[in-house]
CSV table of C-alpha atoms and ligand atoms in Angstrom, one decimal:
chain,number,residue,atom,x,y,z
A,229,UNK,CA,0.0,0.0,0.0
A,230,UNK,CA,1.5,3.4,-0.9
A,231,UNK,CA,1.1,6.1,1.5
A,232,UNK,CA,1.3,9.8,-0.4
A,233,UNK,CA,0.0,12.1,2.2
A,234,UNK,CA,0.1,10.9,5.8
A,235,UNK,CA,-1.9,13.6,8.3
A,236,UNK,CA,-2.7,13.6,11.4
A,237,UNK,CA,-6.1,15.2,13.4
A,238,UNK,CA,-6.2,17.8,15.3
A,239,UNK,CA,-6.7,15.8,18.2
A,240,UNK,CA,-3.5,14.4,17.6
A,241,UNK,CA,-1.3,17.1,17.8
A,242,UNK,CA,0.9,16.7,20.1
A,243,UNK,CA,-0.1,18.8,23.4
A,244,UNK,CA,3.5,18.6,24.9
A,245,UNK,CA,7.2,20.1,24.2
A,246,UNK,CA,10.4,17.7,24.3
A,247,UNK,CA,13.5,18.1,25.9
A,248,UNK,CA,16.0,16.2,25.5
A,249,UNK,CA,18.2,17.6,28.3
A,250,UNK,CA,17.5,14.8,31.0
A,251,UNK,CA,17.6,11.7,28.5
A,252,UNK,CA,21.6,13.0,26.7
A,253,UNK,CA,24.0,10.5,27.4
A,254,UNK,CA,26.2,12.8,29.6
A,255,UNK,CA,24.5,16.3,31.2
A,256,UNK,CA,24.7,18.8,29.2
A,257,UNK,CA,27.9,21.2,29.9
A,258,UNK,CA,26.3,24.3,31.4
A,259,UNK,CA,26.9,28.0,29.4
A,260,UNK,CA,29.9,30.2,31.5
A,261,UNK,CA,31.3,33.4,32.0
A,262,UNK,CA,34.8,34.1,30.1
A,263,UNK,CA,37.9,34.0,32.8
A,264,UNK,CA,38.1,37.9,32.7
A,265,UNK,CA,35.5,40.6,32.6
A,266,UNK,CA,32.0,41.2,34.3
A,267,UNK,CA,29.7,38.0,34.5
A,268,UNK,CA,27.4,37.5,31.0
A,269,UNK,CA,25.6,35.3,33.1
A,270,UNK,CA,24.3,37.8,35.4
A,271,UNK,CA,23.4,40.1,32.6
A,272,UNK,CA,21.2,37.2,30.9
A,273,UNK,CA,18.0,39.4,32.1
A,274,UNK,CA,18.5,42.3,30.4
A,275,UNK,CA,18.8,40.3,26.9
A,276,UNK,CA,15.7,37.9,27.4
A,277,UNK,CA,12.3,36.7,28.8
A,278,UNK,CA,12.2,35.0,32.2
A,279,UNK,CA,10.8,31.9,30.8
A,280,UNK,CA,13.0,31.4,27.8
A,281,UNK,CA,15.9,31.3,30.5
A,282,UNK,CA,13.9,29.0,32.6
A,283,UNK,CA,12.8,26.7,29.8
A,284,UNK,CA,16.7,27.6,28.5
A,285,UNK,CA,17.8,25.5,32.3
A,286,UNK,CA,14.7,23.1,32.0
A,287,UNK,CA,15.4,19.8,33.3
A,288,UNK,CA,12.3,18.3,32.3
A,289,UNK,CA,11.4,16.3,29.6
A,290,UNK,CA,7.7,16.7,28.4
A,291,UNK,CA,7.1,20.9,29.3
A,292,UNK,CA,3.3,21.4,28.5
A,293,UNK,CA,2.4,23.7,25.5
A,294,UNK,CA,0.4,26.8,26.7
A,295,UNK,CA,-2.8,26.5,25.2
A,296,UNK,CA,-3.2,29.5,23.6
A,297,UNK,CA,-0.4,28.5,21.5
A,298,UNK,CA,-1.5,25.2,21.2
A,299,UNK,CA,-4.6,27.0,19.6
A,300,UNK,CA,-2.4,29.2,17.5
A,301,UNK,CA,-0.6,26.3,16.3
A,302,UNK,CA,-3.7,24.4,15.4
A,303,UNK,CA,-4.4,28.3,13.4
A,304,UNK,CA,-1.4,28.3,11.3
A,305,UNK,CA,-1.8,24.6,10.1
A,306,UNK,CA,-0.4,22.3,12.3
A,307,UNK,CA,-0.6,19.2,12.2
A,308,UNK,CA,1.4,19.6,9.4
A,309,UNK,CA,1.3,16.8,6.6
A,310,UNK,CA,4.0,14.2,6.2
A,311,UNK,CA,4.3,13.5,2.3
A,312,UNK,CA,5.9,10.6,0.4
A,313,UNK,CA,7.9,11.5,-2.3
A,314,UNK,CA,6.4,9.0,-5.0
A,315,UNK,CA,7.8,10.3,-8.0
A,316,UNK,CA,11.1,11.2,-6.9
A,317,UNK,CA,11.6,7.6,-5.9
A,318,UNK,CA,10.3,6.5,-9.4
A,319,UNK,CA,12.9,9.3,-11.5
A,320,UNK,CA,15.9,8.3,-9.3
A,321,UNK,CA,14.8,4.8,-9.6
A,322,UNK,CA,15.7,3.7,-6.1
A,323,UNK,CA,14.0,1.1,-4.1
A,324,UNK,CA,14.5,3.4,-1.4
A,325,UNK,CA,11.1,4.7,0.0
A,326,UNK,CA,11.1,8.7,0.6
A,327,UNK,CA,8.7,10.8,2.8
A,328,UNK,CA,9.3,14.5,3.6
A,329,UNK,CA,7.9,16.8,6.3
A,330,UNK,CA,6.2,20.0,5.1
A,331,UNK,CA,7.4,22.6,7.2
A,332,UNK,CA,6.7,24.6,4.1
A,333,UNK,CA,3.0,25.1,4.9
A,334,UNK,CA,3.5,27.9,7.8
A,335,UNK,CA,1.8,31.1,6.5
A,336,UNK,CA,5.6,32.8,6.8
A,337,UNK,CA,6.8,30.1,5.0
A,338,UNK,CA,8.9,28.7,7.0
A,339,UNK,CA,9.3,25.7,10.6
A,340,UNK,CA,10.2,28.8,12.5
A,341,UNK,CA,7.1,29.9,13.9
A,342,UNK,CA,7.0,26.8,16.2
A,343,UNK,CA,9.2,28.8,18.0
A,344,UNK,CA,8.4,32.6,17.7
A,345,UNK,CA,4.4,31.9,18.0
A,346,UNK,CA,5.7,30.6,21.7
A,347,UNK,CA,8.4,33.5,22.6
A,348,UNK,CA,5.9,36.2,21.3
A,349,UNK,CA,3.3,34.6,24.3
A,350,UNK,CA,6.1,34.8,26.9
A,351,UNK,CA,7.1,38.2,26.1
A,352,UNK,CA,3.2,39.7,26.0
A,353,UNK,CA,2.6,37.5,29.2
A,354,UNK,CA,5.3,39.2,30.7
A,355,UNK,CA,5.0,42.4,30.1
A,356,UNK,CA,7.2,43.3,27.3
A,357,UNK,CA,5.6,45.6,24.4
A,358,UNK,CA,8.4,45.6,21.9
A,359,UNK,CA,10.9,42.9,20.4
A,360,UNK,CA,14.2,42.8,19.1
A,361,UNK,CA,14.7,40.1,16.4
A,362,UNK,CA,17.6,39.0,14.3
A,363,UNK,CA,17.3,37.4,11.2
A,364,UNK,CA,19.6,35.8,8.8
A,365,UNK,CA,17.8,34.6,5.7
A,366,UNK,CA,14.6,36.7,6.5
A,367,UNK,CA,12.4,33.5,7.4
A,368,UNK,CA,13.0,34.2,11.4
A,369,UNK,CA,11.9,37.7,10.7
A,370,UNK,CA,8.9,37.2,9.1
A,371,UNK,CA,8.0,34.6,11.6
A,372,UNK,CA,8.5,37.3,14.3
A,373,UNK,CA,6.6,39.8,12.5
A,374,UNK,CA,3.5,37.7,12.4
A,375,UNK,CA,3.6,36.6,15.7
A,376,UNK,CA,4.5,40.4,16.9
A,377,UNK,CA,1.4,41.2,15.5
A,378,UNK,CA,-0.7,38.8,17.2
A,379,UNK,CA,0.4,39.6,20.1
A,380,UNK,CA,-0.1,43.3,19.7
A,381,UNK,CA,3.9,43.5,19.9
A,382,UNK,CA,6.7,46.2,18.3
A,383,UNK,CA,8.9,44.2,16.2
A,384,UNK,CA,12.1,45.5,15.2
A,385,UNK,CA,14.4,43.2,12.8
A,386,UNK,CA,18.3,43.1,12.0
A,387,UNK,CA,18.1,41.6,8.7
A,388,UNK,CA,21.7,40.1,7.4
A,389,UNK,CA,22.6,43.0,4.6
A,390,UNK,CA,23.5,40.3,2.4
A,391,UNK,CA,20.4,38.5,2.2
A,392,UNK,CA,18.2,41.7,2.7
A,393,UNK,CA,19.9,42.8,-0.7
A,394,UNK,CA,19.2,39.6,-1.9
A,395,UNK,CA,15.6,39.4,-1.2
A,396,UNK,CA,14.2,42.7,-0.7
A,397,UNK,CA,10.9,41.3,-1.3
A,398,UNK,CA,11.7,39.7,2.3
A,399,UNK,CA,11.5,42.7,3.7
A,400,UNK,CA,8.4,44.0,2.0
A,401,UNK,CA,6.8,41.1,3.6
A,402,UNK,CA,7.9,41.7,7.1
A,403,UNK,CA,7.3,45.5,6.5
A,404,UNK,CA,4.0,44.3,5.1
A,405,UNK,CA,3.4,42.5,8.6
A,406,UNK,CA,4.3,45.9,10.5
A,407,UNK,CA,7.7,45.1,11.4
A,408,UNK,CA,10.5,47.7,10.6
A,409,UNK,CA,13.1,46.0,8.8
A,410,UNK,CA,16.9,47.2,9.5
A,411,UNK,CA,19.9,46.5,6.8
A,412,UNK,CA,22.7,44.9,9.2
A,413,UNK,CA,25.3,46.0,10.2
A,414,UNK,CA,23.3,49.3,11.2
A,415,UNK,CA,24.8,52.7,12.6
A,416,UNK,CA,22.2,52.4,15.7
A,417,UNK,CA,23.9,49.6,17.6
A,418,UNK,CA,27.8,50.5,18.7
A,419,UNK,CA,28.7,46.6,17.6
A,420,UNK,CA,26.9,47.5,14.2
A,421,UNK,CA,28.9,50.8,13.8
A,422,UNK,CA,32.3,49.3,15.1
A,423,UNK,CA,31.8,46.7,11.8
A,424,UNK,CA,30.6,49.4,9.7
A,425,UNK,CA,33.6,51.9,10.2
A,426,UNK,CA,35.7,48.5,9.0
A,427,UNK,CA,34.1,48.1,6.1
A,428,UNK,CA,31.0,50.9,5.1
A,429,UNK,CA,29.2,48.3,2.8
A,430,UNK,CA,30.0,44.9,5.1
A,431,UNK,CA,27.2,42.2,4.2
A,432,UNK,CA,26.6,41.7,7.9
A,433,UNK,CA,26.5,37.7,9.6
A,434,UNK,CA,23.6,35.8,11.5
A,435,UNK,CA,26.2,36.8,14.3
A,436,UNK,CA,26.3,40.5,13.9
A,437,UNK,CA,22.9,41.0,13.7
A,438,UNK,CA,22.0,39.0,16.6
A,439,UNK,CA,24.6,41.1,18.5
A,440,UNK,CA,23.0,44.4,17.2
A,441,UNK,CA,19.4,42.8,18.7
A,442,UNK,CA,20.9,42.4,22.1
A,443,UNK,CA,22.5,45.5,22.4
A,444,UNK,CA,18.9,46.8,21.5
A,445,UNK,CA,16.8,44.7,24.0
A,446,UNK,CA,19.8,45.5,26.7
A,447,UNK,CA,18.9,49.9,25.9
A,448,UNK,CA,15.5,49.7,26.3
A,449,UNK,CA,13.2,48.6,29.1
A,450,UNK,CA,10.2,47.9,27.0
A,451,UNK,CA,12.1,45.3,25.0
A,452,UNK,CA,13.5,41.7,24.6
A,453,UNK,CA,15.7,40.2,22.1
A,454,UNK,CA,13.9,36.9,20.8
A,455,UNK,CA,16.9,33.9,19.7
A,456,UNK,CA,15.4,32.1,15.9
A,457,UNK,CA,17.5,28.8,16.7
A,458,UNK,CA,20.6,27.0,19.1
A,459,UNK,CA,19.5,28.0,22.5
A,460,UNK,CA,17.6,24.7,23.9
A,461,UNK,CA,14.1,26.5,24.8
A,462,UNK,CA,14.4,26.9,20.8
A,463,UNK,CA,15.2,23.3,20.3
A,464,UNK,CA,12.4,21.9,22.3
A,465,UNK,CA,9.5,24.2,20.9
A,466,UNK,CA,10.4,23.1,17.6
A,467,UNK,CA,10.1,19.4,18.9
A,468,UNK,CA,6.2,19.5,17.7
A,469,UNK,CA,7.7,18.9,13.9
A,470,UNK,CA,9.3,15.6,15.0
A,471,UNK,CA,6.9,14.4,17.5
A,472,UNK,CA,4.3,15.2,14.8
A,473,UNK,CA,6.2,12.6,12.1
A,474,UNK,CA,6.9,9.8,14.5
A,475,UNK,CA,3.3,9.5,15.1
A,476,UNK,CA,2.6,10.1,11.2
A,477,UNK,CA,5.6,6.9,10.4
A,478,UNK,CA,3.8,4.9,13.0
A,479,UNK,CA,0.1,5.5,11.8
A,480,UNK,CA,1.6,3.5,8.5
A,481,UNK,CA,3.9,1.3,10.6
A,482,UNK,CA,7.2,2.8,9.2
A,483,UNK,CA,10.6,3.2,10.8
A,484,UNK,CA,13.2,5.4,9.2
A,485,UNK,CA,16.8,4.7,8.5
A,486,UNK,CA,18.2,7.8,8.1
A,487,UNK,CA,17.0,11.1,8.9
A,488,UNK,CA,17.9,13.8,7.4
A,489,UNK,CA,17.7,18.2,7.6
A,490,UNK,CA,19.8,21.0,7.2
A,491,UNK,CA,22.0,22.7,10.2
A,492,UNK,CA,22.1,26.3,10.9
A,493,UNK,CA,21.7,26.6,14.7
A,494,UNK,CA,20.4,23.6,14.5
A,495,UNK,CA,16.5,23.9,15.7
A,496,UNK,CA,14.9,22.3,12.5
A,497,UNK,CA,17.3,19.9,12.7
A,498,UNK,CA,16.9,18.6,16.6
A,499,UNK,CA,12.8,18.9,16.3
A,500,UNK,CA,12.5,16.9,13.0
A,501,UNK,CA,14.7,14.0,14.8
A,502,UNK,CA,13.9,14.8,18.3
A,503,UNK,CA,11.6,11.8,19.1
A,504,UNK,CA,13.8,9.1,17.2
A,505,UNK,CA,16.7,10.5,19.2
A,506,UNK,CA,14.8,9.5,22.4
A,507,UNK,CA,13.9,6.1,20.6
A,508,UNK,CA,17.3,5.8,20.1
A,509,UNK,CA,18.9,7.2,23.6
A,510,UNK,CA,16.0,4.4,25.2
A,511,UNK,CA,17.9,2.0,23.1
A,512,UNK,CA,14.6,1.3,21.2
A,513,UNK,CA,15.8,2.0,17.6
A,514,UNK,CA,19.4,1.7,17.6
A,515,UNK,CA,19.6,1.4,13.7
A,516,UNK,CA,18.4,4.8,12.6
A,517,UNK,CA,20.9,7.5,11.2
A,518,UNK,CA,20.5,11.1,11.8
A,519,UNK,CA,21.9,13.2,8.9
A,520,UNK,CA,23.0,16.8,9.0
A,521,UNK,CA,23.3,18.6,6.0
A,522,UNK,CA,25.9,21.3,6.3
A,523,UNK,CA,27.0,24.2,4.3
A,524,UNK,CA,31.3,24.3,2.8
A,525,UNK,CA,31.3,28.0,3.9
A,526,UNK,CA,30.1,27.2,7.6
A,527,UNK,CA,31.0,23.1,8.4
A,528,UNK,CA,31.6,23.6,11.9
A,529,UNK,CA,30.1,19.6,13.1
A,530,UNK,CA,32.2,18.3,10.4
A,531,UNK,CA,35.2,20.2,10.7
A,532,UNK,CA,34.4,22.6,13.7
A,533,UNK,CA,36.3,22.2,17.5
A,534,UNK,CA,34.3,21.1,20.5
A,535,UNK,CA,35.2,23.8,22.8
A,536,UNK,CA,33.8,26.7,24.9
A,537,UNK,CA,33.1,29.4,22.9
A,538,UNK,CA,30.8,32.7,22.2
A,539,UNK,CA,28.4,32.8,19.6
A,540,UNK,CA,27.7,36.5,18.8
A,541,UNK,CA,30.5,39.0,18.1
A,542,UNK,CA,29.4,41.3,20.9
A,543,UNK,CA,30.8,38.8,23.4
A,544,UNK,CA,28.0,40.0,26.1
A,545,UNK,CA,26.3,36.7,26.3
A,546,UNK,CA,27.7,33.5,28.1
A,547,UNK,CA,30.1,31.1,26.1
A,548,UNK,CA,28.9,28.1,25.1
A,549,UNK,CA,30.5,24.1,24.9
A,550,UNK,CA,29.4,24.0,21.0
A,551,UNK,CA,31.3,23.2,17.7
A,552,UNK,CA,32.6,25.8,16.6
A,553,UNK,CA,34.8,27.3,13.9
A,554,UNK,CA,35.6,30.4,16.0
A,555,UNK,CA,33.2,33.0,16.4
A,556,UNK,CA,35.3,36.1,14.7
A,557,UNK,CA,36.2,33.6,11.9
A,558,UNK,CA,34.7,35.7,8.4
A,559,UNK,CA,33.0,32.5,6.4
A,560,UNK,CA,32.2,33.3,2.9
A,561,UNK,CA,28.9,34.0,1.3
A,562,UNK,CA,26.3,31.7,0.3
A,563,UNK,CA,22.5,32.0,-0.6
A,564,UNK,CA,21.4,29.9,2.1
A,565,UNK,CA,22.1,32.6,4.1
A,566,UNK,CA,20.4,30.8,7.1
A,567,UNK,CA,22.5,28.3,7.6
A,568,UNK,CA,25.8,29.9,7.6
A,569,UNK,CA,26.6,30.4,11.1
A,570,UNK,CA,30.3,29.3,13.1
A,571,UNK,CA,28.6,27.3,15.6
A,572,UNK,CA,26.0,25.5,16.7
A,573,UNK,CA,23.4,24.6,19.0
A,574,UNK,CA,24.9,22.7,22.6
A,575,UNK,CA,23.1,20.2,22.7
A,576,UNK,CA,23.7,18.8,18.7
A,577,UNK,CA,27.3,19.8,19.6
A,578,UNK,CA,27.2,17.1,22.6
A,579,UNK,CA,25.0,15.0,20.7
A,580,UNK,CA,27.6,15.0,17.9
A,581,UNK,CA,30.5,14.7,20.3
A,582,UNK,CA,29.3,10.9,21.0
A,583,UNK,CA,28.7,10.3,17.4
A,584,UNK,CA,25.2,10.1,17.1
A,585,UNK,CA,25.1,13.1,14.1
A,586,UNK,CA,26.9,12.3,10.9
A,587,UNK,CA,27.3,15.0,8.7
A,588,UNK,CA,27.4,15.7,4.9
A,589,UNK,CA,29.5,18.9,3.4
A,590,UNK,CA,28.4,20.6,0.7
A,591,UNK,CA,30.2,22.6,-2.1
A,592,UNK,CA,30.2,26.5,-1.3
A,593,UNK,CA,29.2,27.1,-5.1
A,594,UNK,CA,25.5,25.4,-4.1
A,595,UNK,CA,25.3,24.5,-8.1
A,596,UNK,CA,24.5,20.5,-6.9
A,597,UNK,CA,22.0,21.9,-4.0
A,598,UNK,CA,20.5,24.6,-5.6
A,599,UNK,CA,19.8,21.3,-8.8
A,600,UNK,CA,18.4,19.1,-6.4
A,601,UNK,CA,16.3,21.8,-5.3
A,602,UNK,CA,15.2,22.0,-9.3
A,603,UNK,CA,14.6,18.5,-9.8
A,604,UNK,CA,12.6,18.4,-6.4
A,605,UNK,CA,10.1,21.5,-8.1
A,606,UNK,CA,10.5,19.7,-11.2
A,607,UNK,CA,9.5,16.1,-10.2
A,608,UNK,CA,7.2,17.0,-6.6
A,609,UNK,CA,6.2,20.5,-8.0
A,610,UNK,CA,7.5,22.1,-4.5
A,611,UNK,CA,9.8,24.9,-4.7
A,612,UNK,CA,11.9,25.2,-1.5
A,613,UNK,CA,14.4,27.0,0.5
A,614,UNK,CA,18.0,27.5,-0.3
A,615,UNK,CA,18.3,26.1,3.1
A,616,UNK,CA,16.0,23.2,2.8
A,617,UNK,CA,17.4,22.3,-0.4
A,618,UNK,CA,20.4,21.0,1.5
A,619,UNK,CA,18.1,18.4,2.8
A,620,UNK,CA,16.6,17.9,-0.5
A,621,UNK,CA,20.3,17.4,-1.9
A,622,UNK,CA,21.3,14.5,1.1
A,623,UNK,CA,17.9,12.8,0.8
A,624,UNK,CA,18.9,12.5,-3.0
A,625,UNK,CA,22.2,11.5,-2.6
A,626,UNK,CA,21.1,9.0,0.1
A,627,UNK,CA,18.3,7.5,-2.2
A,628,UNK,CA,21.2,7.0,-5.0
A,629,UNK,CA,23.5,5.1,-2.9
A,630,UNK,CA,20.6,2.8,-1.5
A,631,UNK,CA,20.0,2.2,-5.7
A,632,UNK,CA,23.9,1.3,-5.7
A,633,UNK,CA,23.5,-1.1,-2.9
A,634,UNK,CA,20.0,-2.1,-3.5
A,635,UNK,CA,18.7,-1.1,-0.5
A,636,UNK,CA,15.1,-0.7,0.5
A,637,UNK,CA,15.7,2.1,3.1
A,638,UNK,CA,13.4,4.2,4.6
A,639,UNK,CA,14.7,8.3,4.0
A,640,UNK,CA,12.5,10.8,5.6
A,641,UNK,CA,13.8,14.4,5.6
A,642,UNK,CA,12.1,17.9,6.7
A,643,UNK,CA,11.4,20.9,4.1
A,644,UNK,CA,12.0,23.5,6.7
A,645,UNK,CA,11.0,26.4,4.4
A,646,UNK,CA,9.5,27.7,0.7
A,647,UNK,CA,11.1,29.3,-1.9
A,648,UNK,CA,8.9,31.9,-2.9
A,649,UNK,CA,11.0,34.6,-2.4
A,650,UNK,CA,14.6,33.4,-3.4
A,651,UNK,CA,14.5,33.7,-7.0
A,652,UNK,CA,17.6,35.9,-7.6
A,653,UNK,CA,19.4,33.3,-5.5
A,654,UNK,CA,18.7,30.7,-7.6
A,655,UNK,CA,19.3,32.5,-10.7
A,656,UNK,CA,22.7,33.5,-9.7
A,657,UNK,CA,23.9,29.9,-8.4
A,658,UNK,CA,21.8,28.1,-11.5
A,659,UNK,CA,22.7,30.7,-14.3
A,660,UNK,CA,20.5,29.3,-17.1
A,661,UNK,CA,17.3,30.6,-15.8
B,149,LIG,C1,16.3,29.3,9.9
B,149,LIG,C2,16.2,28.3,8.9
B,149,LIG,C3,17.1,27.2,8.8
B,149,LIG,C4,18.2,27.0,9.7
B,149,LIG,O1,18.0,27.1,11.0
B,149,LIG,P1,18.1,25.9,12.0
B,149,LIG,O2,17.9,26.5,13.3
B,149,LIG,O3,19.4,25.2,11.9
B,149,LIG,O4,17.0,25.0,11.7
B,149,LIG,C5,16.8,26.3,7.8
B,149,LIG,N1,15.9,26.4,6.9
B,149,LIG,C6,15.0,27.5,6.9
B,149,LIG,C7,13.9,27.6,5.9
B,149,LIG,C8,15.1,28.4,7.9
B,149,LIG,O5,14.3,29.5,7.9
C-alpha cells in the first residue's frame, strides 16, 4: 500500500514540548562566564524573557504547550502533513522509500514559527511591548513579525545586509506585517557601527545582527531580544515537527533509516529527529541514522572544534560548549544565508561529540543543492528554501547510494522552508534561468 499524504487530526497534535536535556548521554555542559571581565551570566535578564531562561535551564522532559499557542498552532496549520515523495523515488529509480515533512505550509513560510508563536506569548505574558529580532535569511523575521502582531507587539528586525539585498521582497513582507526592517550592520547599535567603520558596505552575519538585537533589548526597558535557533528552549519548541512525524511513520507502521535536515543553529534539525533521538537514547531504535546537511562556507560539526566558545560578536552573552569554527572567523557567502553560522546549537554539539550526528558537506558554489532543489520542483512540484534544499540534496544522494546497494531504506527528511522569495538566488547559483 502506498502512503502519499500521511496527516494527522487535530486531536492528535501533540499537546507537549520535548527536551532532550534529561535523556543526553552525559549532562549537558552548562553556558559560562569568560575567565576575565563582568559575568554575561548575570546580565542574561537584560537580553531575554524569564521563561525562555527557565525553559533555557529546564530539566524536564515533556514541558506542557500553553494552550493558547497550542490553539495558535492548530491556526497556522499544524498538524502539518508528512508526504511521500512517490515520484522522486520512481525518476531516481531507487528502491529506497522517501517521505518529507512540510514545514513549508507555515503562513511565513517557513518551521520557524513553532518557535516565535511561543516566545511572542512569553514576552506579551510578561510584560514586554516591543521585540528585538535578528534574522539571517529573512524566514525568522517574518515569523517574528507575524507573531509580533498577534500579540499586539513592536517588532524591530536586523536583517543580514547580504540577504536583505538579496531578497528585498523579504523585507516588504515583514514590513508588510508591521515590522520595521533594518539592513545589518546598522549605525544604531555601537557593535553594528564598530563593523561598519571596518568596512562601510559589510554584508553583515547571523552573528552581527544577533549582536545588534541584544544590544537593542539591553537599551531599552520595553524590550526583549527573541533567539530564531541554538538555544535549547528553541530546540524543544520546535520538537512539535518531530513528535508530529513519528506519530505520522507509525500511523503506517514505518521506521526510518536515516533522517535527514539541514544545520544552521540547529532547531529544525533537533525537532524533525527529536523523538527518534529519544527512541534511540532508550535503546529502542538503535539502527536509525540522523543526517546533517551542512553548508562548505560554515561546516563547523564536520570540521568545527568542540570547545567553549561565544556565539555572537558582541561577546556580552555567556560562552557556550558547542562546535565551533571560532566566532570572529569571516565565512564566505552563500544563498542559504540561514544556515551559515560558526557554531552550533549545545546540545547537537554534545550529541555530535558521541557520534550520534553524521554530517554531509556541501560545495560552497551550491550549483549541486541549488539542482536538487530543481529537480525536487520539477518532479514533486515544491519549490523550496535555499536552506531546505540541503536536505533535498542529502535525501537525493542518500536515495542513489541505497540504488547502488539495492537497498530498501526508509529516507525521511524535513522541508524547513519555501522558496517563494529566493529567485535571484537561484538565478545567480543556477545561471541558465
Ligand atoms: C532558519 C532556517 C534554517 C536554519 O536554522 P536551524 O535552526 O538550523 O534549523 C533552515 N531552513 C530554513 C527555511 C530556515 O528558515
Amino acid at each position: 500500500m502506498k502512503h502519499e499524504i500521511v496527516n494527522l487530526s487535530i486531536d492528535e497534535m501533540p499537546k507537549e514540548w520535548y527536551n532532550i536535556v534529561p535523556d543526553l548521554p552525559e549532562p549537558l555542559p552548562p553556558a559560562k562566564d569568560p575567565e576575565e571581565g563582568p559575568s554575561r551570566i548575570k546580565q542574561l535578564e537584560n537580553f531575554y524573557t524569564k521563561t525562555s531562561l527557565e525553559l533555557d535551564a529546564s530539566k524536564e522532559r515533556w514541558i506542557k504547550i500553553p494552550e493558547e499557542v497550542w490553539e495558535l498552532y492548530v491556526h497556522v496549520g499544524r498538524p502539518r502533513p508528512l508526504q511521500r515523495a512517490l515520484r522522486l523515488e520512481r525518476y531516481l529509480k531507487t528502491p529506497a522509500r522517501i517521505y518529507f515533512k512540510r514545514e513549508d505550509l507555515s503562513p511565513t513560510g517557513s518551521f520557524k514559527m513553532n518557535t516565535t508563536l511561543a516566545q511572542a506569548y512569553f514576552a506579551a505574558k510578561e510584560g514586554v511591548s516591543r521585540l528585538a529580532v535578528e534574522t539571517g535569511a529573512g524566514q525568522t523575521g517574518t515569523a517574528f513579525a507575524f507573531s509580533s502582531k498577534i500579540f499586539g507587539l513592536q517588532c524591530t528586525i536586523y536583517f543580514v545586509r547580504f540577504a536583505y539585498n538579496l531578497k528585498p521582497d523579504r523585507a516588504t513582507y515583514m514590513k508588510m506585517l508591521g515590522a520595521e526592517v533594518l539592513s545589518s550592520p546598522t549605525d544604531r547599535t555601537e557593535i553594528g557601527r564598530t563593523f561598519l567603520k571596518k568596512d562601510p558596505k559589510h554584508p553583515g552575519s547571523i552573528g552581527i545582527a544577533t549582536a545588534e538585537s541584544l544590544q537593542d533589548a539591553a537599551s531599552r526597558d520595553d524590550t526583549v531580544a527573541t533567539v530564531g535557533s541554538s538555544k535549547n528552549h528553541v530546540l524543544l519548541t520546535q520538537s512539535i515537527i518531530g513528535l508530529e512525524t513519528k506519530k505520522q511513520l507509525d500511523s503506517i507502521d514505518e521506521k526510518p533509516d536515516v533522517m535527514i535536515s539541514c544545520i544552521g543553529g540547529g532547531s529544525n534539525f533537533y525537532g524533525f529527529i527529536c523523538a527518534y533521538l529519544k527512541e534511540r537514547l532508550d535503546g529502542r531504535l538503535k539502527t536509525v541514522r540522523f543526517l546533517g546537511a551542512e553548508s562548505g562556507a560554515s561546516p563547523r560539526l564536520t570540521k568545527g572544534e568542540y570547545r567553549y566558545d561565544f556565539t555572537e560578536p558582541s561577546k556580552s552573552t555567556p560562552m557556550a560548549k558547542v562546535y565551533t569554527l571560532g566566532v570572529d572567523a569571516s565565512l564566505p557567502l552563500i544563498r542559504a544565508e540561514g544556515i551559515r553560522s560558526s557554531s552550533t546549537a549545545p546540545i547537537l554539539s554534545l550529541l555530535r561529540s558521541k557520534g550520534m550526528i553524521d554530517t554531509r558537506v556541501y560545495a560552497i558554489d551550491e550549483k549541486d543543492v541549488f539542482e536538487a532543489a530543481r529537480t525536487f520542483l520539477q518532479v514533486e512540484g515544491f519549490l523550496v528554501a535555499p536552506e531546505s534544499a540541503y536536505a533535498v540534496r542529502a535525501a537525493i544522494d542518500e536515495a542513489l547510494e541505497a540504488k547502488k546497494k539495492n537497498e530498501e531504506k526508509v529516507i525521511v527528511f524535513n522541508v524547513s522552508g519555501m522558496g517563494h522569495v529566493d529567485f535571484q538566488g537561484y538565478r545567480e547559483v543556477l545561471k541558465d534561468i
